[in-house]
mmCIF file of C-alpha atoms and ligand atoms in Angstrom:
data_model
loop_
_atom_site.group_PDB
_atom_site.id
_atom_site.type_symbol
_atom_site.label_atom_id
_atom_site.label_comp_id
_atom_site.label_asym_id
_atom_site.label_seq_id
_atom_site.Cartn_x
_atom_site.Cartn_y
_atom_site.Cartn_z
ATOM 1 C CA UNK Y 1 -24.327 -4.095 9.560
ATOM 2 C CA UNK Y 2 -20.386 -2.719 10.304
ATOM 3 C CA UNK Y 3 -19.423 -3.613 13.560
ATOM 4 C CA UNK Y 4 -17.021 -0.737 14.782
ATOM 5 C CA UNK Y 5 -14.079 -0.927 17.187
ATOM 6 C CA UNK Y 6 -12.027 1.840 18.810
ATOM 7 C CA UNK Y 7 -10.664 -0.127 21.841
ATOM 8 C CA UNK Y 8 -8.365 -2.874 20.731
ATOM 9 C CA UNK Y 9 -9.200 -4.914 23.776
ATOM 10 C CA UNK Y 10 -13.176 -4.575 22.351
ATOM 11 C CA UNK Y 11 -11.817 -5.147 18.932
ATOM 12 C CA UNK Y 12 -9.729 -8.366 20.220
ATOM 13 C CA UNK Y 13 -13.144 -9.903 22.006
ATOM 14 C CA UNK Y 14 -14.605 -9.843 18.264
ATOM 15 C CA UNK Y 15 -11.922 -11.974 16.717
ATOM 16 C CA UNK Y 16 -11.958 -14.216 19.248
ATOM 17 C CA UNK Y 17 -15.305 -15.747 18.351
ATOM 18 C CA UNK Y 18 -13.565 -16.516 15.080
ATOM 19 C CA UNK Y 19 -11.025 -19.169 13.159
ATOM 20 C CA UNK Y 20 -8.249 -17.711 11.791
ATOM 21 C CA UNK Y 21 -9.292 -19.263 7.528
ATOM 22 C CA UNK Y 22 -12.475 -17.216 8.132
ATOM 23 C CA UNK Y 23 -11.102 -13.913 8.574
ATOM 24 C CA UNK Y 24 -9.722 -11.483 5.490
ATOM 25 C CA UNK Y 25 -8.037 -8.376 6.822
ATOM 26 C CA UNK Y 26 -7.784 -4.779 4.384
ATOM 27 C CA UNK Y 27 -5.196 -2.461 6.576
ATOM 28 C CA UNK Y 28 -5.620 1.036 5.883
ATOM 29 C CA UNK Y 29 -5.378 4.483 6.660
ATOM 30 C CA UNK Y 30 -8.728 5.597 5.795
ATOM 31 C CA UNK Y 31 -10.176 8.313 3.721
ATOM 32 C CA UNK Y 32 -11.093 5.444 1.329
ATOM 33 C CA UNK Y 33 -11.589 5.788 -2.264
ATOM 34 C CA UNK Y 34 -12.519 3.388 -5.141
ATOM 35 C CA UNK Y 35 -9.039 2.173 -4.590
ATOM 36 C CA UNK Y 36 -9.316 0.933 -0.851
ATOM 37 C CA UNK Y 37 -13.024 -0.661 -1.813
ATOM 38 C CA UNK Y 38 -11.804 -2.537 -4.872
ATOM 39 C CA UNK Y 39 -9.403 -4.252 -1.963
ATOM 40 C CA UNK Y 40 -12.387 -4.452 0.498
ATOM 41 C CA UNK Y 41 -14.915 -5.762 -1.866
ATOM 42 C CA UNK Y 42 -12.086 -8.915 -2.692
ATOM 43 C CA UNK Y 43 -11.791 -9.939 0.731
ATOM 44 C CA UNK Y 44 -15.473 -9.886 1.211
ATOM 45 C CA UNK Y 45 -15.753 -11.836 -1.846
ATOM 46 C CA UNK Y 46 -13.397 -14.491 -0.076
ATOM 47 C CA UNK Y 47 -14.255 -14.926 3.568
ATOM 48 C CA UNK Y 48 -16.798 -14.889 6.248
ATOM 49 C CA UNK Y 49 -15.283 -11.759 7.912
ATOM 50 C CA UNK Y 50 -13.965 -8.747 6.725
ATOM 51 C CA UNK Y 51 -11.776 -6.568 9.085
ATOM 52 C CA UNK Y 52 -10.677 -3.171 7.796
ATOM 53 C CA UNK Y 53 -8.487 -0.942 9.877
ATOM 54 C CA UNK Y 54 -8.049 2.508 9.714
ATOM 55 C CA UNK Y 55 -5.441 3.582 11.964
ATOM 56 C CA UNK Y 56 -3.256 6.768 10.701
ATOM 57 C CA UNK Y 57 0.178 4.856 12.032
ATOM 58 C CA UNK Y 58 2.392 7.635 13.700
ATOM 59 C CA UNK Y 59 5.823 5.507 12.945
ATOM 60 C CA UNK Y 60 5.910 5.465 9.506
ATOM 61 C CA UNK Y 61 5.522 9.313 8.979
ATOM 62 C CA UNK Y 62 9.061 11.233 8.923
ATOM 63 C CA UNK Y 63 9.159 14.561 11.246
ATOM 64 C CA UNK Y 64 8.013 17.447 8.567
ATOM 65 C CA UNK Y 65 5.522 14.877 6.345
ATOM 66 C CA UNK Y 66 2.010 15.590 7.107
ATOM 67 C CA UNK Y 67 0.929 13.257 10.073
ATOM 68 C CA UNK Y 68 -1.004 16.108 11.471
ATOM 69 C CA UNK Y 69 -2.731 17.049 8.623
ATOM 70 C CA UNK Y 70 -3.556 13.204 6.411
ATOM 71 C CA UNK Y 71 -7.420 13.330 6.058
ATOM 72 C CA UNK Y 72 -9.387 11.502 8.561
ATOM 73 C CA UNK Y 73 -12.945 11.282 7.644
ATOM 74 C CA UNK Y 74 -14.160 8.270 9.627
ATOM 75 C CA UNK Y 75 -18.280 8.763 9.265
ATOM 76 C CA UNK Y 76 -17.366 9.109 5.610
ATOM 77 C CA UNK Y 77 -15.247 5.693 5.688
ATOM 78 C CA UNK Y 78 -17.796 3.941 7.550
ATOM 79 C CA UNK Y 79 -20.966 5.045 5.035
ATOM 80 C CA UNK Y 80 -18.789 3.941 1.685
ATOM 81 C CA UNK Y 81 -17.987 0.238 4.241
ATOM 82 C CA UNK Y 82 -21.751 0.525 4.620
ATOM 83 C CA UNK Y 83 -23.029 0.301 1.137
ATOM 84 C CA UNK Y 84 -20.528 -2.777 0.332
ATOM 85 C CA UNK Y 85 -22.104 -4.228 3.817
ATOM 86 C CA UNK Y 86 -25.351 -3.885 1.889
ATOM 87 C CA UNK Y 87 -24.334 -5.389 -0.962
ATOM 88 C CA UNK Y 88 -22.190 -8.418 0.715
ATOM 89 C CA UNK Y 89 -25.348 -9.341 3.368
ATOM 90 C CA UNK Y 90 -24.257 -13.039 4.074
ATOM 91 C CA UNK Y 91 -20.974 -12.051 5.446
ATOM 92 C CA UNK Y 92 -19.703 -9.904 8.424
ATOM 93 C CA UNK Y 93 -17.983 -6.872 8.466
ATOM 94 C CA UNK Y 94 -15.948 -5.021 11.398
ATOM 95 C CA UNK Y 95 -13.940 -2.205 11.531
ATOM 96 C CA UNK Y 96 -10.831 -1.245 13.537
ATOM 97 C CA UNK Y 97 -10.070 2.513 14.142
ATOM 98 C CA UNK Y 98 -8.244 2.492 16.961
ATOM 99 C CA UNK Y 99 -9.322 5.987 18.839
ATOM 100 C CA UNK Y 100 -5.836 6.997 19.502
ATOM 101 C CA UNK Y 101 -1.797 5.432 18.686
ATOM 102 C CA UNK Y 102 -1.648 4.265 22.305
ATOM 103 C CA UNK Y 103 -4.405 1.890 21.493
ATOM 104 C CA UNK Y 104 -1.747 -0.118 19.203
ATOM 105 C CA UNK Y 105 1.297 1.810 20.620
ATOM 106 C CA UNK Y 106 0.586 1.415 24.789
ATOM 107 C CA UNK Y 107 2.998 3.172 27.221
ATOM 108 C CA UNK Y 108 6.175 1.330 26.983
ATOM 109 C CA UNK Y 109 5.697 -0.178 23.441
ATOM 110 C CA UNK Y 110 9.163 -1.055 22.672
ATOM 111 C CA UNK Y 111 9.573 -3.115 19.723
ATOM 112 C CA UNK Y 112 9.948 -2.901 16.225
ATOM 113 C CA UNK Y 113 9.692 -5.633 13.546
ATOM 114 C CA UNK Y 114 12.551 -4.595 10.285
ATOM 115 C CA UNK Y 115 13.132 -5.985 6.945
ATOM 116 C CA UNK Y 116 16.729 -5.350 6.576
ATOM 117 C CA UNK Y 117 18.468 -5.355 3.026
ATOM 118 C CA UNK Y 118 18.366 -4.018 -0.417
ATOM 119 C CA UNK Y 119 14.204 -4.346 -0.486
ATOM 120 C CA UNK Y 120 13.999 -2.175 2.210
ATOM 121 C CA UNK Y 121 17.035 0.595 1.416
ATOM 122 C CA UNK Y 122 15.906 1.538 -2.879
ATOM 123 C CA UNK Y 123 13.278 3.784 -3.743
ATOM 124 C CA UNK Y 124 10.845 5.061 -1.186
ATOM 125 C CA UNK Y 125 13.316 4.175 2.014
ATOM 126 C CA UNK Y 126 16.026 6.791 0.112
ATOM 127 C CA UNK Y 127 13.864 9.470 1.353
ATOM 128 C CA UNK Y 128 11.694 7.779 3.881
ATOM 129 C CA UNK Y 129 14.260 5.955 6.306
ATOM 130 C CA UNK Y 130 12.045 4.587 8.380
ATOM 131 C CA UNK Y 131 9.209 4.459 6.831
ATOM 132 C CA UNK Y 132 8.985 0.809 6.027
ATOM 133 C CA UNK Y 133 9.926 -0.017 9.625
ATOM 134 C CA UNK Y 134 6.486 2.043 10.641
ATOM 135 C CA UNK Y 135 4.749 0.345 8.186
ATOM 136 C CA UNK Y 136 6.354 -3.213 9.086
ATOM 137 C CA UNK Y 137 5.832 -2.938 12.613
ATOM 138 C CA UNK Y 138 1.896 -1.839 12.697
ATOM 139 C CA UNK Y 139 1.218 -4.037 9.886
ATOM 140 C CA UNK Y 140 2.464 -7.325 11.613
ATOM 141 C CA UNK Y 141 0.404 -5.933 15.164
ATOM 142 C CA UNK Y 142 -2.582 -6.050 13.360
ATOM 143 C CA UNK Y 143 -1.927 -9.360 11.556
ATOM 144 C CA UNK Y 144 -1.285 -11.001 15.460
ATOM 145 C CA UNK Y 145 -4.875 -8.481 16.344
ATOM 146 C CA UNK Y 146 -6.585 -9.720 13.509
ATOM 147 C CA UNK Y 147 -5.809 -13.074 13.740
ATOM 148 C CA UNK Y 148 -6.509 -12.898 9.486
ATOM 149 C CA UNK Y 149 -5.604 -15.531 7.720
ATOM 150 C CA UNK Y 150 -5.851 -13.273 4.258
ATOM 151 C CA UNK Y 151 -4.573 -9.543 3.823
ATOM 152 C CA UNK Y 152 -5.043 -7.469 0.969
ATOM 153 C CA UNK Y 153 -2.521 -4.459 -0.188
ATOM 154 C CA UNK Y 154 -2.480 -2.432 -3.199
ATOM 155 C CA UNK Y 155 -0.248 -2.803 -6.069
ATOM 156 C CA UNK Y 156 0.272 1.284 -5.806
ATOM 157 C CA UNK Y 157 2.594 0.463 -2.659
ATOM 158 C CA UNK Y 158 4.304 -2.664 -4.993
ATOM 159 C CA UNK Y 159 7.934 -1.823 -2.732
ATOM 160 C CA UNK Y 160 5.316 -2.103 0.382
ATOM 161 C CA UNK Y 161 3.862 -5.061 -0.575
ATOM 162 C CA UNK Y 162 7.334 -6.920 -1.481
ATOM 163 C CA UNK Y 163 8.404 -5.819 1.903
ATOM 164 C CA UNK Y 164 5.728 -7.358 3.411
ATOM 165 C CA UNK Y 165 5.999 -10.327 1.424
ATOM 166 C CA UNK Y 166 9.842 -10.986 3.124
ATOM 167 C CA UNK Y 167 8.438 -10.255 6.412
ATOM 168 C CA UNK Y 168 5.330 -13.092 6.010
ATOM 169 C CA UNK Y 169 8.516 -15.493 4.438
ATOM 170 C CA UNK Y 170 11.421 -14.707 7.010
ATOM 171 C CA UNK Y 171 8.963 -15.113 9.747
ATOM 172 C CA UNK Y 172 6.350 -17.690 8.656
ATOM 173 C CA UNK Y 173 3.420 -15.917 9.270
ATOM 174 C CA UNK Y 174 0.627 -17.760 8.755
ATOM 175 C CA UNK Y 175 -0.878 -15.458 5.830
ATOM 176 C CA UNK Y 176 -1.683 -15.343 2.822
ATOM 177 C CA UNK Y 177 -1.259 -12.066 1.123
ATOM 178 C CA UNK Y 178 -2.895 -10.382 -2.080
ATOM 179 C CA UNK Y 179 -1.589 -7.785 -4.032
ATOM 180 C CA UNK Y 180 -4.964 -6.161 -6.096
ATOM 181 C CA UNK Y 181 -4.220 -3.950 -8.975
ATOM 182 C CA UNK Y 182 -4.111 -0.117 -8.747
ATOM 183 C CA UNK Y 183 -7.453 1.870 -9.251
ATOM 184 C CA UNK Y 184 -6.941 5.059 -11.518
ATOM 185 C CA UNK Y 185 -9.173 8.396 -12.304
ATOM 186 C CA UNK Y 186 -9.996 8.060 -15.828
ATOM 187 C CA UNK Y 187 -7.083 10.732 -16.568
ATOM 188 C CA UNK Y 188 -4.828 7.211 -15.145
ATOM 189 C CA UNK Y 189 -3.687 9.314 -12.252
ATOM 190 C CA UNK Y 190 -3.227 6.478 -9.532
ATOM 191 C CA UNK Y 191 -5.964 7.251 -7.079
ATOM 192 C CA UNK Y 192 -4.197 8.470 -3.785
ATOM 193 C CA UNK Y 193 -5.783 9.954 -0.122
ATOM 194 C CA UNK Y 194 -2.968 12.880 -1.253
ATOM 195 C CA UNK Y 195 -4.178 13.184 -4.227
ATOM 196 C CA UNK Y 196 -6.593 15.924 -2.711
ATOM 197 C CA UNK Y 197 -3.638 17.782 -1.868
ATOM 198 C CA UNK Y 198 -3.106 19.405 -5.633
ATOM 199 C CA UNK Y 199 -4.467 22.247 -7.610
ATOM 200 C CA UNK Y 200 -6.120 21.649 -10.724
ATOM 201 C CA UNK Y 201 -2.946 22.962 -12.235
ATOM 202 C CA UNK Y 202 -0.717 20.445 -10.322
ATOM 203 C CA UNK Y 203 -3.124 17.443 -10.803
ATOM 204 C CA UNK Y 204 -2.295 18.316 -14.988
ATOM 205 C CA UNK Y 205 1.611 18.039 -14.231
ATOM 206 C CA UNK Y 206 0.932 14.987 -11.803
ATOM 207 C CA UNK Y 207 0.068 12.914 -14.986
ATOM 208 C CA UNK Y 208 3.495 13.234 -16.382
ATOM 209 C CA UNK Y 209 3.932 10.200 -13.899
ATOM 210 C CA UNK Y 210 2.120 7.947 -15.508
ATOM 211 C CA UNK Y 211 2.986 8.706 -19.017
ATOM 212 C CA UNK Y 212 6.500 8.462 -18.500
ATOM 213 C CA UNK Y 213 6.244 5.020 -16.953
ATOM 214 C CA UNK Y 214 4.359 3.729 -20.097
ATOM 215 C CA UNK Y 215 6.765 5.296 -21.873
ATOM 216 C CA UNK Y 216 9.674 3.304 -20.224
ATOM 217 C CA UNK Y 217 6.831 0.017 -20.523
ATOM 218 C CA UNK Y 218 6.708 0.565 -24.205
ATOM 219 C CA UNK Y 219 10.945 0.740 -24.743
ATOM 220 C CA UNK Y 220 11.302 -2.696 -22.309
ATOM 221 C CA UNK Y 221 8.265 -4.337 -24.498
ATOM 222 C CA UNK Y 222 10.634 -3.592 -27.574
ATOM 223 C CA UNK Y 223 13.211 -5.414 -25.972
ATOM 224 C CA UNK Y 224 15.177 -1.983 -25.483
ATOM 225 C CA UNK Y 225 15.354 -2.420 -21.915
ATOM 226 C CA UNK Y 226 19.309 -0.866 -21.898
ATOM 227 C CA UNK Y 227 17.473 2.363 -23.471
ATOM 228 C CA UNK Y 228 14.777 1.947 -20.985
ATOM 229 C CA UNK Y 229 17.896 2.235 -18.385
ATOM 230 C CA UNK Y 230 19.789 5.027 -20.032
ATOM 231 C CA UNK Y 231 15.715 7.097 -20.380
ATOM 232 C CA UNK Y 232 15.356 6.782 -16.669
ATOM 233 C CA UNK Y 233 18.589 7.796 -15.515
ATOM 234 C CA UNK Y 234 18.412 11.101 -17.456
ATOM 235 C CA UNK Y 235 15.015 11.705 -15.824
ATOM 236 C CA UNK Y 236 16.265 11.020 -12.529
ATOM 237 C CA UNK Y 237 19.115 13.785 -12.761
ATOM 238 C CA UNK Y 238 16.135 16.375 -14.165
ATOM 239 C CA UNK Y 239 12.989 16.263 -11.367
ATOM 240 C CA UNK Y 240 11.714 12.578 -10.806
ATOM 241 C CA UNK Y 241 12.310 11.419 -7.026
ATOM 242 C CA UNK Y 242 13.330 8.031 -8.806
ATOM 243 C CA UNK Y 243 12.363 6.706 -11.771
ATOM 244 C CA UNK Y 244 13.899 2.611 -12.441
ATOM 245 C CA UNK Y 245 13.563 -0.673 -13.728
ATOM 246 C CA UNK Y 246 13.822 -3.760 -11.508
ATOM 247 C CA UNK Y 247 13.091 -7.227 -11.246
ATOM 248 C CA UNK Y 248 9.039 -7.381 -10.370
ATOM 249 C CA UNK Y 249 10.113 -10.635 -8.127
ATOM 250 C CA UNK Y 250 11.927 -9.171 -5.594
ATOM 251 C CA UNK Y 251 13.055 -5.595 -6.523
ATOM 252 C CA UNK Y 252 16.730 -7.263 -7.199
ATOM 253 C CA UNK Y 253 18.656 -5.016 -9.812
ATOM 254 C CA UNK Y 254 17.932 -6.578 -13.396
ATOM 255 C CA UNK Y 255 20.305 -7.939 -15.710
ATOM 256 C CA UNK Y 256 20.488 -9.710 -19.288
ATOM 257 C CA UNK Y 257 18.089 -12.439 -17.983
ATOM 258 C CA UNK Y 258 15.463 -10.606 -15.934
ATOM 259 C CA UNK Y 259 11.603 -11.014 -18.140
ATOM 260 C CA UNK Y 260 9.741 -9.772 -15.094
ATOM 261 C CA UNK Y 261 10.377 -6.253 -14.885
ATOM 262 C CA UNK Y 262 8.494 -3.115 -12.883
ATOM 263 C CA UNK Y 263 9.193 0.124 -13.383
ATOM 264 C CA UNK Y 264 8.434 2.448 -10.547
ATOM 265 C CA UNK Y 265 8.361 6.114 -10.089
ATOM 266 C CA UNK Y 266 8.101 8.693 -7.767
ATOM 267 C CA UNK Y 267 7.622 12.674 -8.607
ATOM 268 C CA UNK Y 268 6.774 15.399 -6.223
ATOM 269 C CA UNK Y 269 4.838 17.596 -7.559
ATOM 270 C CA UNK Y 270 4.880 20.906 -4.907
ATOM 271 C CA UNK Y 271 4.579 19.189 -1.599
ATOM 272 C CA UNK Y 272 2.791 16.360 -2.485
ATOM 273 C CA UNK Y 273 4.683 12.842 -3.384
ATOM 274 C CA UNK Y 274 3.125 10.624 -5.899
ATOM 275 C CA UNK Y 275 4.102 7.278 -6.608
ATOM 276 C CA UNK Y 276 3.018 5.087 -9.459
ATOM 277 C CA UNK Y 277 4.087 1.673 -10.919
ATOM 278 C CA UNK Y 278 3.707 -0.708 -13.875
ATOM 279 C CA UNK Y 279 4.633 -4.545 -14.178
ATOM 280 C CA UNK Y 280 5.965 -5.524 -17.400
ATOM 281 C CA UNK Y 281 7.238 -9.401 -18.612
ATOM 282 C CA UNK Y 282 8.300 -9.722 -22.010
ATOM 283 C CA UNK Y 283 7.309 -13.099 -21.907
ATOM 284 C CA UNK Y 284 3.676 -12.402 -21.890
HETATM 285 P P1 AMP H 1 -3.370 3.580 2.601
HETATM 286 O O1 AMP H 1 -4.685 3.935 3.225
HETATM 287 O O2 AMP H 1 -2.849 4.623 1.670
HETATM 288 O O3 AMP H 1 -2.361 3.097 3.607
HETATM 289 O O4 AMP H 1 -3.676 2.323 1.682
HETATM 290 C C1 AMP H 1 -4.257 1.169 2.194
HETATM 291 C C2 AMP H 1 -4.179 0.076 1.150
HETATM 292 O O5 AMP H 1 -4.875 0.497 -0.023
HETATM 293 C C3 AMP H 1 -2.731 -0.221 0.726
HETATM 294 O O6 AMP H 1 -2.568 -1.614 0.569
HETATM 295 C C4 AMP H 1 -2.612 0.507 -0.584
HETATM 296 O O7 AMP H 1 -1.655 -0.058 -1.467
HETATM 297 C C5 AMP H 1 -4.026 0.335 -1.137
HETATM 298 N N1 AMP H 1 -4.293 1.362 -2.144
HETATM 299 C C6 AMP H 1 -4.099 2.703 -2.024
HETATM 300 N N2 AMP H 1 -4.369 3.330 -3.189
HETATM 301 C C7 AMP H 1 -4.737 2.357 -4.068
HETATM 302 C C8 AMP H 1 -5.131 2.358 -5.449
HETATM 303 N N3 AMP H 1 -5.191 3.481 -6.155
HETATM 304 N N4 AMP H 1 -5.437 1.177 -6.024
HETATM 305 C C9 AMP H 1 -5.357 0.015 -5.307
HETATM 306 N N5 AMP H 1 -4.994 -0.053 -4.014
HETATM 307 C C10 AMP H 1 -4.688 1.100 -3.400
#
């Protein structure tokens, strides 16, 4: 049985019955796909009680991204929650979907929690200022809400997840985070909630993405990581949003010593942004 919150004063009651090493929290948007689950199923597979939140988190769209139009399909979230409650019996299983922003963003909500620094300026924050704050700021309301001791996040989001990372460091949260690995179609497309948004014809020209990031895997596993450089450069001058190497640690730049690479890209592909990422260490 899923026990379903909109209120967060309702939702708050719940947790309080509840020590903080007993509770695993998955944040999300909804519209959940295999991706989301594979996170879900991990935390149920590690604690007594499972919180997932859907909550489509105003502050960390930018004005013109599509806020108003992000699929929300919470009967079909709460069936595919409902056949890994069926699965997972022994343990318990709520959901947060707050039924509007004010329930996490009340009338006078005034504060915002920032990673400053390189980690939060490269890549993604280039085009999405303040994104990152948006994502920073609901993320550590729902870690107070949740009272989790355990959160999940996708490796798809890896410049997300690092960001996150500083935050639970600088401010010693007490939480563990998990990074799980990223779910793809069979055609290795990363499996997105905007991934719905292409035509057949755009979902072919989407995989580009993917190939060209092995492509830069295979040069740095050759130990031609300057190539690698000088491959990604060119691409980002012709169409890719970004395409670069950097240290999978911390998202530093890399140099002659770095074995712990990622490369991640981004291509935009009509309106739709993709993202993708790959971890390489040439130690392995
Ligand atoms: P979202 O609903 O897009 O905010 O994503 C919620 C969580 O699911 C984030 O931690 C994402 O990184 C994770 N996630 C999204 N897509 C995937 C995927 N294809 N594989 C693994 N995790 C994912």
């Amino acid at each position: 049985m899923i026990n379903l919150y909109r209120r967060t004063s309702d939702f708050k009651n719940y947790i309080n019955g509840f020590d903080s090493h007993h509770i695993g929290l998955v944040p999300t948007m909804g519209n959940l796909h295999s991706g989301h689950l594979s996170l879900i199923k991990e935390c149920l597979s590690n604690h007594e009680v499972t919180i997932v939140t859907i909550f489509v988190n105003p502050k960390q769209f930018s004005k013109g991204e599509d806020l108003d139009s992000y699929p929300r399909t919470l009967d079909q979230d709460l069936n595919l929650i409902g056949s890994l409650a069926r699965i997972f019996t022994n343990k318990k299983i709520a959901v947060f979907a707050p039924s509007d922003p004010s329930q996490i963003y009340p009338d006078g909500f005034s504060s915002t929690i920032s990673v400053e620094g390189n980690i939060a300026e490269i890549l993604c924050a280039k085009s999405r200022p303040d994104h990152f704050k948006g994502v920073t700021t609901v993320v550590y309301k729902l870690f107070q809400l949740s009272k989790a001791g355990h959160a999940y996040f996708g490796q798809k989001d890896f410049q997300q997840f690092k960001i996150l990372e500083k935050m639970t460091h600088d401010l010693e949260l007490n939480i563990n985070l998990t990074m799980m690995p990223i779910v793809r179609e069979e055609s290795g497309l990363a499996l997105s909630s905007r991934n719905q948004y292409l035509t057949d014809d755009q979902r072919n020209k989407s995989l580009r993405l993917r190939k060209t990031i092995n492509q830069v895997k295979d040069l740095i596993t050759q130990n031609k990581v300057k190539e690698a450089q000088v491959f990604c450069q060119n691409l980002e001058k012709e169409d890719f949003e970004y395409l670069q190497i950097k240290n999978s640690k911390n998202l530093n730049q890399i140099n002659d010593t770095t074995t712990d690479f990622v490369i991640l890209g981004c291509l935009n592909i009509g309106l739709t942004r993709l993202i993708d990422n790959q971890m390489v260490n040439i130690n392995a």
